[in-house]
Amino acid sequence: MSGVQTLEVAPGDGDQRLDRWFRRQFPQISQGRIEKMCRKGEIRVDGGRVKPATRIAAGQKVRIPPLPDQAAPAPAPAIAHMTVSDADAEMIRAAVLYRDDHLIALNKPPGLPSQGGSKQTTHVDGLAQALRFGFDDKPRLVHRLDKDTSGILLLARTRQAAAALTKAFRARDTRKIYWAAVAGAPLPRMGTIKFALVKAPGHGKGGEGEKMLCLHPGEVDATSGAKRATTDYAVLSNLGTRAAWVAMVPVTGRTHQLRAHMAEMGHPVIGDGKYGGSGQENLGDGWGAQLGGEISRKLHLHARSLALTHPMTGARLNLVAPLPDHMARTWETLGWDARDVPADPFEEAAS
């Protein structure tokens, strides 16, 4: 057992959460233990009480209470997560769309979680060990996609890039366009959805079964936990009143925002069992998340493109992710072709 220590945050370790910094310094200490020490005021930064999520800066002094010896073995699950099989390494490397010394862009496959959770042992955050490409540290996630949503996912290779990208996402300095196949044909063909979102009661401790409910914007102030949410959408093509190819821009970035918003309009994303009812066949009335026939029952939601300013070089990056196999088959079946639509339909509409 060590005594009380005071550590100074090194220049390269600033602008990150206290708990993440702490785990790097003392990997034998669990997240739960860190949270408890923060609650009791045993961990302090520059003499003040802090929370695990407090962001620390280079040069700050962190009070470290007595801890078990660093030689103590880490929990078995943490060791297991450090190992990536050859097959998984090959899979995640094949998903790389873009890479430089500062960031990596993946075309995340559907069905692969961004981070670990309840019963999730294989996820992008863990597989990032295979994406070091000569760097000492694995790249860090700077945003997330739902497990069943495919498409562009960014990882930062340095803390400086992570801080800059996180700031860009928070400031909405990036532009994300999603493609989806939805039930029915939304009218008007272009518009903005402004339903607020709040978590439905009853989900598990780890977020299992989490679902968002839509609210009128006027109900936000009177509803605990409700958050405003805005989505722009445009119909790119449609199969009569049976289904439509829709582009969406999440102006805000709430949990399940696009899926919940489209379902609230009566046009759930094809394959969305959570918001569209996996057993409901869509007969053209705009409701029901299954088209039947040869159309896959998987979720048809894809992060198609991401435009951003490079956090280090200042160059403009425009990243595009090909459709996953199940969506490509649907597009072929319905006669939809990416070459027939603008890369950014909202930009053309504004000009």
Coordinates of C-alpha atoms in Angstrom, one line a residue:
M1 CA 0.0 0.0 0.0
S2 CA 1.4 3.4 -1.0
G3 CA 1.2 6.6 1.0
V4 CA -0.4 9.9 -0.1
Q5 CA 1.2 11.2 -3.3
T6 CA 0.9 14.4 -5.4
L7 CA 1.3 14.0 -9.1
E8 CA 1.6 16.8 -11.7
V9 CA -0.3 16.3 -15.0
A10 CA 2.3 16.1 -17.7
P11 CA 2.1 18.4 -20.8
G12 CA 1.0 15.5 -23.0
D13 CA -1.7 14.3 -20.6
G14 CA -3.9 17.4 -20.3
D15 CA -7.4 17.9 -21.6
Q16 CA -8.8 14.5 -20.6
R17 CA -11.1 13.1 -18.0
L18 CA -9.7 12.6 -14.5
D19 CA -10.8 9.0 -14.3
R20 CA -9.1 8.1 -17.6
W21 CA -5.9 9.8 -16.6
F22 CA -6.0 8.0 -13.2
R23 CA -6.5 4.6 -14.8
R24 CA -3.5 5.2 -17.0
Q25 CA -1.4 6.0 -14.0
F26 CA -2.8 3.2 -11.8
P27 CA -4.2 0.4 -14.0
Q28 CA -4.9 -1.8 -10.9
I29 CA -7.5 0.6 -9.6
S30 CA -11.1 0.0 -10.8
Q31 CA -13.5 2.6 -12.1
G32 CA -15.8 2.0 -9.1
R33 CA -12.9 2.7 -6.7
I34 CA -12.0 5.9 -8.5
E35 CA -15.6 7.1 -8.3
K36 CA -15.8 6.3 -4.5
M37 CA -12.5 8.1 -3.8
C38 CA -13.8 11.2 -5.7
R39 CA -17.1 11.1 -3.7
K40 CA -15.2 11.0 -0.4
G41 CA -12.8 13.8 -1.5
E42 CA -9.8 11.6 -1.3
I43 CA -8.8 12.5 -4.9
R44 CA -8.3 16.2 -5.3
V45 CA -7.0 18.5 -8.1
D46 CA -5.2 21.6 -7.0
G47 CA -6.7 21.1 -3.6
G48 CA -10.3 21.1 -4.7
R49 CA -12.8 18.3 -4.8
V50 CA -13.5 16.8 -8.2
K51 CA -15.7 14.3 -10.1
P52 CA -14.5 11.4 -12.2
A53 CA -15.5 13.3 -15.4
T54 CA -13.7 16.5 -14.4
R55 CA -11.3 17.5 -17.2
I56 CA -7.8 18.0 -16.1
A57 CA -5.1 20.3 -17.6
A58 CA -1.4 20.1 -17.9
G59 CA 0.4 21.4 -14.8
Q60 CA -2.4 20.7 -12.4
K61 CA -1.5 18.8 -9.2
V62 CA -3.5 15.7 -8.4
R63 CA -3.7 14.4 -4.8
I64 CA -3.5 10.6 -4.8
P65 CA -4.6 8.8 -1.6
P66 CA -3.0 5.5 -0.4
L67 CA -3.4 2.8 -3.1
P68 CA -2.7 -0.9 -3.4
D69 CA 0.7 -1.7 -4.9
Q70 CA 0.9 -1.2 -8.7
A71 CA 2.2 -4.7 -9.0
A72 CA -1.2 -6.1 -8.0
P73 CA -2.8 -8.0 -10.9
A74 CA -5.4 -6.3 -13.0
P75 CA -8.8 -7.9 -13.2
A76 CA -9.0 -10.8 -15.7
P77 CA -11.5 -9.0 -18.0
A78 CA -9.2 -6.1 -18.5
I79 CA -6.4 -8.4 -19.6
A80 CA -8.8 -10.2 -22.0
H81 CA -9.8 -7.0 -23.7
M82 CA -6.2 -6.2 -24.6
T83 CA -6.0 -9.3 -26.8
V84 CA -7.4 -9.0 -30.4
S85 CA -7.7 -12.2 -32.5
D86 CA -6.1 -12.2 -36.0
A87 CA -9.5 -12.4 -37.6
D88 CA -10.9 -9.4 -35.6
A89 CA -7.7 -7.4 -36.3
E90 CA -8.0 -8.1 -40.1
M91 CA -11.7 -7.2 -40.0
I92 CA -11.2 -3.8 -38.2
R93 CA -8.2 -2.9 -40.4
A94 CA -10.2 -3.6 -43.5
A95 CA -12.8 -1.1 -42.2
V96 CA -10.2 1.8 -42.3
L97 CA -11.3 4.5 -44.8
Y98 CA -8.7 7.1 -44.0
R99 CA -5.6 7.3 -41.8
D100 CA -2.9 9.8 -41.1
D101 CA -0.8 10.6 -38.0
H102 CA -3.7 12.3 -36.2
L103 CA -6.9 10.4 -37.0
I104 CA -8.4 7.3 -38.4
A105 CA -11.8 7.0 -40.1
L106 CA -13.6 3.7 -40.1
N107 CA -16.6 2.4 -42.1
K108 CA -18.0 0.6 -39.0
P109 CA -19.8 -2.6 -39.9
P110 CA -23.4 -3.1 -38.7
G111 CA -23.7 -5.2 -35.6
L112 CA -20.4 -4.0 -34.1
P113 CA -20.8 -1.8 -30.9
S114 CA -18.7 1.3 -30.7
Q115 CA -18.0 0.6 -27.0
G116 CA -18.4 -2.2 -24.5
G117 CA -21.6 -2.7 -22.5
S118 CA -23.8 -5.3 -21.2
K119 CA -22.7 -8.7 -22.7
Q120 CA -20.6 -6.9 -25.3
T121 CA -17.1 -8.3 -25.5
T122 CA -16.2 -7.3 -29.0
H123 CA -16.4 -3.6 -29.9
V124 CA -14.5 -0.9 -31.8
D125 CA -12.9 0.6 -28.6
G126 CA -11.4 -2.8 -27.8
L127 CA -10.4 -3.6 -31.4
A128 CA -8.7 -0.3 -31.6
Q129 CA -5.6 -2.1 -30.2
A130 CA -5.2 -3.4 -33.8
L131 CA -5.3 0.1 -35.2
R132 CA -2.1 1.5 -33.5
F133 CA -0.1 1.2 -36.8
G134 CA 3.2 1.8 -34.9
F135 CA 1.9 4.2 -32.3
D136 CA 2.3 3.3 -28.6
D137 CA -1.3 4.0 -27.7
K138 CA -4.5 2.8 -29.4
P139 CA -6.6 5.5 -31.1
R140 CA -9.5 6.9 -29.1
L141 CA -13.2 7.2 -30.0
V142 CA -14.4 10.8 -30.3
H143 CA -18.1 10.0 -31.1
R144 CA -20.3 6.9 -31.4
L145 CA -22.7 5.0 -33.6
D146 CA -25.4 2.7 -32.5
K147 CA -24.5 -1.0 -32.7
D148 CA -26.6 -1.7 -35.7
T149 CA -25.9 1.6 -37.5
S150 CA -23.0 1.3 -40.0
G151 CA -20.8 4.0 -41.5
I152 CA -18.2 6.6 -40.7
L153 CA -16.7 6.5 -37.2
L154 CA -13.7 8.7 -36.2
L155 CA -10.9 7.8 -33.8
A156 CA -8.1 10.2 -32.7
R157 CA -4.5 8.9 -32.6
T158 CA -3.3 11.6 -30.2
R159 CA -4.8 13.4 -27.2
Q160 CA -4.4 16.7 -29.0
A161 CA -6.4 15.4 -32.0
A162 CA -9.0 13.9 -29.6
A163 CA -9.5 17.2 -27.8
A164 CA -9.8 19.1 -31.1
L165 CA -12.3 16.6 -32.6
T166 CA -14.4 16.4 -29.5
K167 CA -14.6 20.2 -29.5
A168 CA -15.6 20.2 -33.2
F169 CA -18.4 17.7 -32.6
R170 CA -19.7 19.7 -29.6
A171 CA -19.6 23.0 -31.6
R172 CA -21.3 21.3 -34.5
D173 CA -18.4 22.2 -36.8
T174 CA -18.7 18.8 -38.5
R175 CA -21.4 17.8 -41.0
K176 CA -22.7 14.3 -40.9
I177 CA -25.2 12.9 -43.5
Y178 CA -26.9 9.6 -42.9
W179 CA -28.7 7.5 -45.5
A180 CA -31.7 5.3 -44.6
A181 CA -34.4 3.3 -46.2
V182 CA -37.7 4.1 -44.4
A183 CA -41.3 2.8 -44.5
G184 CA -43.6 4.9 -46.7
A185 CA -42.7 8.2 -48.4
P186 CA -42.4 11.2 -46.0
L187 CA -44.3 14.4 -46.9
P188 CA -43.2 17.0 -47.4
R189 CA -40.2 15.6 -49.2
M190 CA -37.8 17.9 -47.3
G191 CA -38.2 19.3 -43.8
T192 CA -37.0 19.6 -40.2
I193 CA -38.1 17.4 -37.3
K194 CA -37.9 19.1 -33.9
F195 CA -39.4 16.6 -31.5
A196 CA -37.6 16.6 -28.1
L197 CA -36.4 13.3 -26.7
V198 CA -36.5 11.7 -23.2
K199 CA -35.5 8.2 -22.1
A200 CA -38.4 5.8 -21.6
P201 CA -38.5 4.2 -18.2
G202 CA -37.6 0.6 -17.6
H203 CA -34.3 0.1 -19.3
G204 CA -31.6 -2.0 -17.5
K205 CA -28.6 -0.7 -15.5
G206 CA -26.3 -1.0 -18.5
G207 CA -28.7 0.7 -20.9
E208 CA -30.2 -2.5 -22.1
G209 CA -33.5 -2.0 -23.9
E210 CA -33.0 1.8 -23.8
K211 CA -35.5 3.6 -25.8
M212 CA -36.3 7.3 -26.5
L213 CA -39.7 8.9 -26.4
C214 CA -40.6 11.9 -28.5
L215 CA -42.1 15.0 -27.0
H216 CA -43.5 18.3 -28.3
P217 CA -40.8 20.9 -27.9
G218 CA -43.1 22.8 -25.6
E219 CA -43.0 20.0 -23.1
V220 CA -39.2 20.1 -22.6
D221 CA -39.1 22.5 -19.6
A222 CA -41.8 20.5 -17.8
T223 CA -40.2 17.1 -18.4
S224 CA -37.3 15.8 -16.4
G225 CA -34.4 14.6 -18.5
A226 CA -35.9 15.8 -21.8
K227 CA -33.6 17.3 -24.4
R228 CA -34.3 19.3 -27.5
A229 CA -33.4 17.5 -30.7
T230 CA -33.4 18.6 -34.4
T231 CA -33.1 16.5 -37.6
D232 CA -33.1 17.8 -41.2
Y233 CA -34.3 15.2 -43.7
A234 CA -34.7 15.0 -47.5
V235 CA -36.3 12.2 -49.6
L236 CA -33.9 11.3 -52.4
S237 CA -36.1 8.6 -54.1
N238 CA -39.1 6.6 -53.3
L239 CA -40.8 3.3 -54.3
G240 CA -44.3 4.7 -54.6
T241 CA -45.8 4.9 -51.1
R242 CA -44.1 1.7 -50.0
A243 CA -40.5 2.9 -49.1
A244 CA -38.2 5.9 -49.5
W245 CA -34.5 6.6 -49.6
V246 CA -33.9 9.4 -47.1
A247 CA -30.9 11.6 -46.3
M248 CA -30.7 13.0 -42.7
V249 CA -28.5 15.5 -40.9
P250 CA -28.6 15.3 -37.1
V251 CA -28.4 18.9 -36.1
T252 CA -28.2 17.7 -32.5
G253 CA -26.7 14.4 -31.5
R254 CA -29.1 12.6 -29.1
T255 CA -29.4 8.9 -28.5
H256 CA -31.3 7.1 -31.2
Q257 CA -32.3 10.6 -32.5
L258 CA -32.7 9.7 -36.2
R259 CA -34.5 6.4 -35.6
A260 CA -36.9 7.9 -33.0
H261 CA -37.7 11.0 -35.2
M262 CA -38.5 9.0 -38.3
A263 CA -40.7 6.6 -36.4
E264 CA -42.5 9.5 -34.8
M265 CA -43.3 10.8 -38.3
G266 CA -44.8 7.3 -39.1
H267 CA -41.8 6.3 -41.3
P268 CA -39.6 4.1 -39.2
V269 CA -36.2 3.0 -40.6
I270 CA -36.5 -0.4 -42.3
G271 CA -35.3 -3.2 -40.0
D272 CA -35.7 -1.1 -36.9
G273 CA -37.3 -3.6 -34.4
K274 CA -37.0 -1.1 -31.5
Y275 CA -38.9 1.8 -33.1
G276 CA -40.7 0.2 -36.0
G277 CA -41.9 -3.1 -34.8
S278 CA -39.8 -6.0 -36.3
G279 CA -42.9 -8.0 -37.0
Q280 CA -44.9 -5.2 -38.8
E281 CA -45.0 -5.5 -42.5
N282 CA -45.2 -2.2 -44.4
L283 CA -48.0 -2.3 -46.9
G284 CA -47.5 1.2 -48.1
D285 CA -49.3 3.2 -45.4
G286 CA -46.0 4.5 -44.0
W287 CA -45.8 2.2 -40.9
G288 CA -44.0 -1.1 -40.3
A289 CA -40.3 -1.7 -40.3
Q290 CA -40.2 -4.7 -42.7
L291 CA -40.6 -4.7 -46.5
G292 CA -40.7 -8.5 -46.9
G293 CA -39.5 -10.4 -49.9
E294 CA -35.7 -10.2 -50.5
I295 CA -35.2 -7.2 -48.4
S296 CA -33.0 -7.7 -45.3
R297 CA -34.5 -7.4 -41.9
K298 CA -31.3 -5.7 -40.6
L299 CA -31.4 -2.0 -39.8
H300 CA -31.1 0.2 -42.9
L301 CA -29.3 3.2 -41.4
H302 CA -25.8 4.3 -42.5
A303 CA -23.5 7.2 -41.7
R304 CA -22.8 8.0 -45.3
S305 CA -20.5 11.0 -45.2
L306 CA -18.7 13.3 -42.8
A307 CA -17.2 16.6 -43.6
L308 CA -14.8 18.3 -41.2
T309 CA -11.8 20.5 -40.8
H310 CA -8.7 18.5 -40.0
P311 CA -7.8 19.2 -36.4
M312 CA -4.1 19.7 -37.1
T313 CA -3.6 20.6 -40.7
G314 CA -6.7 22.8 -41.2
A315 CA -7.4 21.0 -44.5
R316 CA -11.0 20.2 -45.3
L317 CA -11.8 16.4 -45.2
N318 CA -14.8 14.9 -47.0
L319 CA -15.2 11.3 -46.0
V320 CA -17.6 8.9 -47.7
A321 CA -18.5 5.3 -46.6
P322 CA -19.8 2.7 -49.0
L323 CA -23.1 1.0 -48.0
P324 CA -22.9 -2.2 -46.1
D325 CA -23.8 -5.4 -48.0
H326 CA -27.4 -5.7 -46.8
M327 CA -28.2 -2.1 -47.7
A328 CA -26.3 -2.3 -51.1
R329 CA -28.5 -5.3 -51.9
T330 CA -31.7 -3.4 -51.0
W331 CA -30.6 -0.4 -53.1
E332 CA -30.0 -2.7 -56.1
T333 CA -33.3 -4.4 -55.6
L334 CA -35.2 -1.1 -55.5
G335 CA -33.2 0.4 -58.3
W336 CA -31.6 3.1 -56.3
D337 CA -28.1 4.4 -57.3
A338 CA -25.8 6.7 -55.4
R339 CA -24.8 8.3 -58.7
D340 CA -28.3 9.6 -59.2
V341 CA -28.4 11.8 -56.1
P342 CA -26.4 14.8 -54.8
A343 CA -23.8 14.3 -52.1
D344 CA -25.4 16.9 -50.0
P345 CA -29.1 17.5 -51.0
F346 CA -29.5 20.1 -48.3
E347 CA -26.7 22.3 -49.7
E348 CA -28.3 22.2 -53.2
A349 CA -31.7 23.1 -51.7
A350 CA -30.2 26.2 -49.9
S351 CA -28.4 27.5 -53.1

